[in-house]
Tab-separated table of C-alpha atoms and ligand atoms in Angstrom:
chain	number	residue	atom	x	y	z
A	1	UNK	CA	29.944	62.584	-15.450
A	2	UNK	CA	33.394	61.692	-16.775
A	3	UNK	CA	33.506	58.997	-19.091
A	4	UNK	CA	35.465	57.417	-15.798
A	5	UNK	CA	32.746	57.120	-13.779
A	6	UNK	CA	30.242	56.054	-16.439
A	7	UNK	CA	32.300	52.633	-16.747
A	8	UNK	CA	32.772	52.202	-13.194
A	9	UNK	CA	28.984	53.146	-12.598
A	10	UNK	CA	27.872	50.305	-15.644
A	11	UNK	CA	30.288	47.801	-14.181
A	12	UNK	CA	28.795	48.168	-10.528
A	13	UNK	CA	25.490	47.961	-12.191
A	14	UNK	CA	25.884	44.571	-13.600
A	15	UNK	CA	27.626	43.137	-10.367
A	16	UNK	CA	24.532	43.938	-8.563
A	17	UNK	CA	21.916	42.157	-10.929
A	18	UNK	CA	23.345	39.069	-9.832
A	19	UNK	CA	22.533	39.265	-6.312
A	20	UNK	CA	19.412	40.924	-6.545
A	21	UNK	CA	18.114	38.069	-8.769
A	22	UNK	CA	19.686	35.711	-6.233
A	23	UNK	CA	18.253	36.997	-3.782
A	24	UNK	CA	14.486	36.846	-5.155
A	25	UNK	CA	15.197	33.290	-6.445
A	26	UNK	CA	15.659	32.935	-1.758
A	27	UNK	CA	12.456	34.110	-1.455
A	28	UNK	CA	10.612	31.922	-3.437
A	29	UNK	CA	12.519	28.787	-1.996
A	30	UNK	CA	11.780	30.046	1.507
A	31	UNK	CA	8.097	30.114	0.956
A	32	UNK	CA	8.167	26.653	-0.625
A	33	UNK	CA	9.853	25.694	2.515
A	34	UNK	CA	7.799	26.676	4.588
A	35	UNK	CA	5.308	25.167	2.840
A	36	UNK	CA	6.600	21.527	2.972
A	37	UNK	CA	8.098	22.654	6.563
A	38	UNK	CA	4.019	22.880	7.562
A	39	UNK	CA	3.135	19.497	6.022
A	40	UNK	CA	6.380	17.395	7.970
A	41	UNK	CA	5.219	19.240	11.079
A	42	UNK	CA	1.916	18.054	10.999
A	43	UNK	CA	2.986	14.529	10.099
A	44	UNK	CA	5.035	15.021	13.544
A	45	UNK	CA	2.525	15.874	15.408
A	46	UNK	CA	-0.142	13.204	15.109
A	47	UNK	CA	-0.432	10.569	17.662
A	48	UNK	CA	1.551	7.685	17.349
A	49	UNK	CA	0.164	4.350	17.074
A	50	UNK	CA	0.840	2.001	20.308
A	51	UNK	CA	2.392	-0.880	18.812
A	52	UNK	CA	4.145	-2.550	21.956
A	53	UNK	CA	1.732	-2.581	24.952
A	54	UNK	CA	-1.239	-5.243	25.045
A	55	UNK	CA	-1.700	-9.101	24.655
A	56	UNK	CA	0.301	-11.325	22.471
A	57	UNK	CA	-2.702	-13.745	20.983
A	58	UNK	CA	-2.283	-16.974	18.811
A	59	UNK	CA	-5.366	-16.361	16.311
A	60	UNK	CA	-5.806	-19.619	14.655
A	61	UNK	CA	-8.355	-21.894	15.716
A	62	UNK	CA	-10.462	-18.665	17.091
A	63	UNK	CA	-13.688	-17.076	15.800
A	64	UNK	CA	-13.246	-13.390	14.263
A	65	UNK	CA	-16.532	-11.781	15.151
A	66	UNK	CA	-17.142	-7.960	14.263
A	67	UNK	CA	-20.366	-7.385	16.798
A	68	UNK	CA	-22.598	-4.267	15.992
A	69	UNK	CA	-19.843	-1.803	14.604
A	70	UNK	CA	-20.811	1.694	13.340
A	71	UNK	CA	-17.762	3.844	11.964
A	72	UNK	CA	-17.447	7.333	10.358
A	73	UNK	CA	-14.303	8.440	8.711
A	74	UNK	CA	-15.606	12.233	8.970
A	75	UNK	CA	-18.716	12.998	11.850
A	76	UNK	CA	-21.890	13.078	10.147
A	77	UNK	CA	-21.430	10.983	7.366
A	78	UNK	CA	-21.995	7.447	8.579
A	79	UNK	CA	-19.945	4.330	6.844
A	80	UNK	CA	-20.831	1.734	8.583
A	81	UNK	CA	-23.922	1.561	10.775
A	82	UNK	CA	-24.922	-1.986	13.104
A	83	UNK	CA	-21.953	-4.161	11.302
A	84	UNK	CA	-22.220	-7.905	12.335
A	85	UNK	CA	-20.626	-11.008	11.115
A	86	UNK	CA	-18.586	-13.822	12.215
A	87	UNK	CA	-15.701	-15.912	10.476
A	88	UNK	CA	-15.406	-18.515	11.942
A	89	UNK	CA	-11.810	-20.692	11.874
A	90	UNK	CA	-10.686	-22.143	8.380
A	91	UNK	CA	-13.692	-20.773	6.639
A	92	UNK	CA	-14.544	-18.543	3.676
A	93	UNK	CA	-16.330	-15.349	3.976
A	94	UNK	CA	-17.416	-12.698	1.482
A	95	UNK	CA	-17.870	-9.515	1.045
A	96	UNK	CA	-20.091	-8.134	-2.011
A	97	UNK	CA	-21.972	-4.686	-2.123
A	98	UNK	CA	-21.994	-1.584	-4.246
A	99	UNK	CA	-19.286	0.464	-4.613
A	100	UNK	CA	-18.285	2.438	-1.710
A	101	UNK	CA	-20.460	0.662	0.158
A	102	UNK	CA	-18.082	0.153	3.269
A	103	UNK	CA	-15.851	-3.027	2.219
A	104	UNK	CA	-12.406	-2.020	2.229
A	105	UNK	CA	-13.349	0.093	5.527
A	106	UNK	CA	-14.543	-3.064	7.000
A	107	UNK	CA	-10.793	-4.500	5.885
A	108	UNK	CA	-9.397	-1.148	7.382
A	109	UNK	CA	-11.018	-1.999	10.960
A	110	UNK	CA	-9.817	-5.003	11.194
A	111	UNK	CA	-6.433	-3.952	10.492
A	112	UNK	CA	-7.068	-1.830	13.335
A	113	UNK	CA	-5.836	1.379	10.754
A	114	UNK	CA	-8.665	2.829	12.456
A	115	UNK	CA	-11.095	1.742	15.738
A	116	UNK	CA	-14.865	1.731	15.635
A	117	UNK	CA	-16.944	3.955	16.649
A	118	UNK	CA	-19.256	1.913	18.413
A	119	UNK	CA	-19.482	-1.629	18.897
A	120	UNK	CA	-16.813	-4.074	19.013
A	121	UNK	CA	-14.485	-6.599	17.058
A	122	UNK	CA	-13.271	-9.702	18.988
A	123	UNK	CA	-11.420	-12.810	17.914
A	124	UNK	CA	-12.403	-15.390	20.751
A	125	UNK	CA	-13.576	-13.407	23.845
A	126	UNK	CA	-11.062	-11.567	23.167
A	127	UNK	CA	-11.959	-7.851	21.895
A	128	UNK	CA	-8.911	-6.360	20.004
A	129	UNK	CA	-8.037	-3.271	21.257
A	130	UNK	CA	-6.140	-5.530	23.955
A	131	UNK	CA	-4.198	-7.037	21.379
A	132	UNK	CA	-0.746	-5.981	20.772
A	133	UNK	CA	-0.784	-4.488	17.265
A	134	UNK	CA	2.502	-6.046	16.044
A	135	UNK	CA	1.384	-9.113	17.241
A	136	UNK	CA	-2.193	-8.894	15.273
A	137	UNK	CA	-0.381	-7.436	12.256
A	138	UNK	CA	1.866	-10.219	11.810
A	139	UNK	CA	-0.642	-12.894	11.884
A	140	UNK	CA	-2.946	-10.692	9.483
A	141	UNK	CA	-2.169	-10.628	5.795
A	142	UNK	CA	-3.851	-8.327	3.454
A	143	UNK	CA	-3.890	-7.995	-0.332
A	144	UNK	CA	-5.134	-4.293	-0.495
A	145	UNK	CA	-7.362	-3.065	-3.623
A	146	UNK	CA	-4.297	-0.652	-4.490
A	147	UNK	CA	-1.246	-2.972	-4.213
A	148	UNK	CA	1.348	-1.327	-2.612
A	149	UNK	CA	4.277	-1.743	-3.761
A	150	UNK	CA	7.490	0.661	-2.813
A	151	UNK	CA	10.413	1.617	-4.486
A	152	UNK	CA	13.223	-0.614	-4.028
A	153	UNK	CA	13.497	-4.052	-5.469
A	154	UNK	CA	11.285	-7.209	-5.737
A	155	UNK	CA	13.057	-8.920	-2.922
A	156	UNK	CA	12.542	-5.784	-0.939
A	157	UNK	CA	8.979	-5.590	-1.648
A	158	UNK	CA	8.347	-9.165	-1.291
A	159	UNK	CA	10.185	-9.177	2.850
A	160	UNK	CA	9.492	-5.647	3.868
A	161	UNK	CA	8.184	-5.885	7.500
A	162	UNK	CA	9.109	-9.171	7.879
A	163	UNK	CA	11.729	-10.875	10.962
A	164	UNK	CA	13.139	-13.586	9.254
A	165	UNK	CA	15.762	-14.447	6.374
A	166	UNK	CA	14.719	-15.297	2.810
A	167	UNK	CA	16.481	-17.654	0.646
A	168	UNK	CA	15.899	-17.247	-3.001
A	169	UNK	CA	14.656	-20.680	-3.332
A	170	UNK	CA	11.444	-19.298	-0.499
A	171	UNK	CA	11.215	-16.154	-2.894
A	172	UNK	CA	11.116	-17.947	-5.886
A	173	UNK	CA	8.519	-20.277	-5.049
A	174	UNK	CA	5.818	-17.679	-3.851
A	175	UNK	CA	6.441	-16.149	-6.683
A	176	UNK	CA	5.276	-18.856	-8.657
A	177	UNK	CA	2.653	-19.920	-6.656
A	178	UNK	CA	1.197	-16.127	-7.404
A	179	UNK	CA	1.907	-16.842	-10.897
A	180	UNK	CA	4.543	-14.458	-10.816
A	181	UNK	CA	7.842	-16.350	-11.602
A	182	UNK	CA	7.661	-15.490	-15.296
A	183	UNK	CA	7.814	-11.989	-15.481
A	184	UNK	CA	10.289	-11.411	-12.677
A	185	UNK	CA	12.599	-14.127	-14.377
A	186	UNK	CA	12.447	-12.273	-17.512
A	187	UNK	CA	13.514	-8.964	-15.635
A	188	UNK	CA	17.153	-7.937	-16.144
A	189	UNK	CA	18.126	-8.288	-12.720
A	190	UNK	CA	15.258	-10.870	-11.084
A	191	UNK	CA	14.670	-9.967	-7.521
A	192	UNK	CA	16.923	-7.300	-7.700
A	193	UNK	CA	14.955	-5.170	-10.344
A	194	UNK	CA	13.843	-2.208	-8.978
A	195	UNK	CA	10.963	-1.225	-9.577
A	196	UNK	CA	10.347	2.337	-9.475
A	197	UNK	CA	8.623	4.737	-7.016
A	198	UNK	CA	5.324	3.759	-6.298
A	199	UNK	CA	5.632	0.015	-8.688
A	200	UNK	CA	5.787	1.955	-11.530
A	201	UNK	CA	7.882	-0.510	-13.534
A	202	UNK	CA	5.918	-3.099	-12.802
A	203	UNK	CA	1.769	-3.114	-14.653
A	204	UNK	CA	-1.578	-2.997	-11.959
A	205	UNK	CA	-1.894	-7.073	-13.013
A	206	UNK	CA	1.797	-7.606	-11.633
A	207	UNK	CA	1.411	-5.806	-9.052
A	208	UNK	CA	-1.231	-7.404	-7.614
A	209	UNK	CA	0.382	-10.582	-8.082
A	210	UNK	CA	3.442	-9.634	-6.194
A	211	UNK	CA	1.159	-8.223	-3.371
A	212	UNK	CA	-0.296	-12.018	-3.208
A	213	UNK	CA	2.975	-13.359	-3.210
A	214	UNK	CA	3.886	-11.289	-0.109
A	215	UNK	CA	1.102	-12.516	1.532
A	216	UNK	CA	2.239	-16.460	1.151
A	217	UNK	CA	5.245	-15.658	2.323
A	218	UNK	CA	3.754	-13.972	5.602
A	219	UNK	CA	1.387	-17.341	5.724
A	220	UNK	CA	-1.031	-15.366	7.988
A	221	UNK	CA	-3.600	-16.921	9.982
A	222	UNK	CA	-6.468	-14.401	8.888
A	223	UNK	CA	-6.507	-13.518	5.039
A	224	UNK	CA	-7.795	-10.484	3.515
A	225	UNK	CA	-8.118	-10.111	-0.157
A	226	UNK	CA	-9.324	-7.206	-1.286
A	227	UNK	CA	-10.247	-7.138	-5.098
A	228	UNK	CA	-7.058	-9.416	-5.401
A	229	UNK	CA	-7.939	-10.707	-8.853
A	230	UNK	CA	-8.991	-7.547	-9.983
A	231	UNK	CA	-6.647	-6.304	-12.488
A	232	UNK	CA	-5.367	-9.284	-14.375
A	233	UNK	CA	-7.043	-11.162	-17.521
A	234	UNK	CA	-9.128	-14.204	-17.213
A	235	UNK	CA	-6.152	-16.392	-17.749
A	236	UNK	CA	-4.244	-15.404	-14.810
A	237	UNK	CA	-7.079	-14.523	-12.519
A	238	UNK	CA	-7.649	-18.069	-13.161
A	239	UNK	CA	-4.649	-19.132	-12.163
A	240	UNK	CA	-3.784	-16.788	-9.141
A	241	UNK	CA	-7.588	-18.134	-8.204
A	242	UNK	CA	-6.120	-21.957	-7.788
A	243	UNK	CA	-3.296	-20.639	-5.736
A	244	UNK	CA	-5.226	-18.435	-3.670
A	245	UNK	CA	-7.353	-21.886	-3.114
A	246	UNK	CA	-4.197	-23.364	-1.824
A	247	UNK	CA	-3.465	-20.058	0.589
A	248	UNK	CA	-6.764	-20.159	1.873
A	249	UNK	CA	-6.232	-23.651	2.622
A	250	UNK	CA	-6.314	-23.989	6.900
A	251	UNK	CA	-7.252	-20.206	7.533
A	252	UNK	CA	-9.755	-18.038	7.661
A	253	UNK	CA	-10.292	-16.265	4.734
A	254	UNK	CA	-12.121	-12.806	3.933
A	255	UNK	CA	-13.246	-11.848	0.338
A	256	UNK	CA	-14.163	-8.688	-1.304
A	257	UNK	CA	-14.892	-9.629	-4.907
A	258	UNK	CA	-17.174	-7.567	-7.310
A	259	UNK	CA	-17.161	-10.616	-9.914
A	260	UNK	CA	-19.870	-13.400	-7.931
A	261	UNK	CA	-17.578	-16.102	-9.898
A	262	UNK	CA	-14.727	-15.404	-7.403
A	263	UNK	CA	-16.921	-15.941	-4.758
A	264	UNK	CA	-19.255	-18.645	-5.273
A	265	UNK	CA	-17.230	-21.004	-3.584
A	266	UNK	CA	-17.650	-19.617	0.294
A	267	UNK	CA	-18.740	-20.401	3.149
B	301	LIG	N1	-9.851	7.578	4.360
B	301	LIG	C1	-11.093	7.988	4.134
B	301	LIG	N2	-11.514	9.178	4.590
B	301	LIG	C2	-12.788	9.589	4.391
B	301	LIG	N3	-13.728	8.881	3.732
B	301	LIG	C3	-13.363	7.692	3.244
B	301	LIG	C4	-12.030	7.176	3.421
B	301	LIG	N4	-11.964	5.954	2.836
B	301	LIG	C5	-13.184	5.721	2.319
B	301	LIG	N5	-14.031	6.740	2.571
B	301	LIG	C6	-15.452	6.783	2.204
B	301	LIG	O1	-16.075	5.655	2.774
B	301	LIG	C7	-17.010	5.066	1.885
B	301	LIG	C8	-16.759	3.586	1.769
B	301	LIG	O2	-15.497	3.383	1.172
B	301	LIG	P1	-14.871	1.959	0.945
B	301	LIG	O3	-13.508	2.158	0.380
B	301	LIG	O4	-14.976	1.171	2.200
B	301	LIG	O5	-15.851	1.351	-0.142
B	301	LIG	P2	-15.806	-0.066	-0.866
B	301	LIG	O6	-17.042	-0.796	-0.482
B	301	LIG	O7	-14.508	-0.738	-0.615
B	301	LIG	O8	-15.919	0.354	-2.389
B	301	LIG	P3	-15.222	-0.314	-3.695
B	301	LIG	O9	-16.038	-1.514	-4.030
B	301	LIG	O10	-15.346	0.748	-4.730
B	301	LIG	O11	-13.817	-0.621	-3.350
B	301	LIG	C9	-16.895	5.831	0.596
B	301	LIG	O12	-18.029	6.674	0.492
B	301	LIG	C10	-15.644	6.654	0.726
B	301	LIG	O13	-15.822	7.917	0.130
B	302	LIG	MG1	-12.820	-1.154	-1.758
């Protein structure tokens, strides 16, 4: 080999590592594309809920009665078996039992996430899968064991889902009702903090309390509190406790509370 061709041979060499690593470095994207590709198609493909057809109904003033459910998340392994109760309007009723015994899944029916299996919930004579589900969302409020809160800012986490326009002044004043005014006031931008993906920003004890500040703002006719006092210290559990007095004021009211003391006072 002249000494020529050597150099020309070398130089080809290293223009060709490039591509070759290149074109490994495609490979591995395309499988982790196909990957999430897989996951977005079966998102697509399950059934979409029916939120427009069915009955607008006015809930207040009606009995919410949950008449011999049984439910299974997975067949075979029973949740739920010959569920009754009834709440009726403006009253208090809770919800205590082991863990994993069936009480958020009981919040989860009624929310209509899921349908029973057998059995049937009704609010008056009227059984709910006849309701429109926008129009039984939007008179439901629930303040979930896991508050979720999204990215985006306070303000956005506080109106999500809801019609109407909020004036700081409305903002302000659930937030203080859910004993939350201090720590958002002390944020660098107030309502428009953001708070991170998933609430990180913002501790499990704040959280919660902007979760029950949502739900005064929504003023629901049926309340559901999961665990709502949960995460915060005695002090502001007893505080967010006298609020959520005033909030269950003229509505029915459902409890899930592992602490008795939260509870004592129902119906
Ligand atoms: N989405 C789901 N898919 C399958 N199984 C589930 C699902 N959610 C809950 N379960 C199961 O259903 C049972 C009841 O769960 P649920 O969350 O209703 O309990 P819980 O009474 O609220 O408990 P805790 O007091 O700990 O909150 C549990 O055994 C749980 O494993
Ligand atoms: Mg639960």
């Amino acid at each position: 080999m002249t000494f020529g061709t050597l150099i020309s041979f070398l130089m080809y060499l290293t223009q060709m590592i490039g591509p070759f690593t290149q074109m490994s470095q495609f490979f591995t994207d395309m499988a982790k594309t196909s990957g999430s590709t897989a996951r977005i198609q079966e998102m697509l493909q399950m059934p979409e809920e029916d939120q427009t057809s069915g009955e607008s109904v006015a809930l207040d003033g009606k009995t919410l009665a949950v008449d011999h459910v049984d439910f299974e998340y997975e067949k075979g392994q029973p949740i739920l078996q010959d569920v009754s109760f009834e709440a009726k309007p403006n009253t208090v009723v809770a919800f205590a039992g082991p863990s994993g015994g069936g009480k958020s899944t009981i919040f989860g029916l009624l929310e209509r996430y899921y349908n029973p299996d057998k059995g049937e919930i009704k609010i008056g004579d009227t059984t709910v899968t006849g309701v429109n589900l926008t129009n039984w969302r939007s008179q439901i409020g629930l303040v979930s064991q896991d508050a979720a809160i999204m990215a985006g800012t306070i303000r956005y986490n506080l109106t999500y889902g809801l019609d109407g326009e909020y004036t700081d002044d409305q903002l302000w004043n659930v937030l203080e009702m859910a004993y939350a005014k201090d720590f958002v006031s002390d944020m660098p931008d107030g309502l428009d903090t953001q708070v991170g993906e998933r609430g990180v920003k913002v501790s499990g004890g704040q959280r919660q309390r902007l979760a029950i500040a949502r739900a005064f703002l929504r003023d629901p006719k049926i309340l559901m509190l999961d665990e709502a006092t949960a995460s915060l210290d005695s002090e502001s559990e007893m505080m967010v406790q006298k609020a959520l007095e005033k909030l269950m004021h003229n509505r029915t009211t459902l409890v899930i509370a592992h602490r008795l003391s939260t509870i004592v006072d129902a119906d």
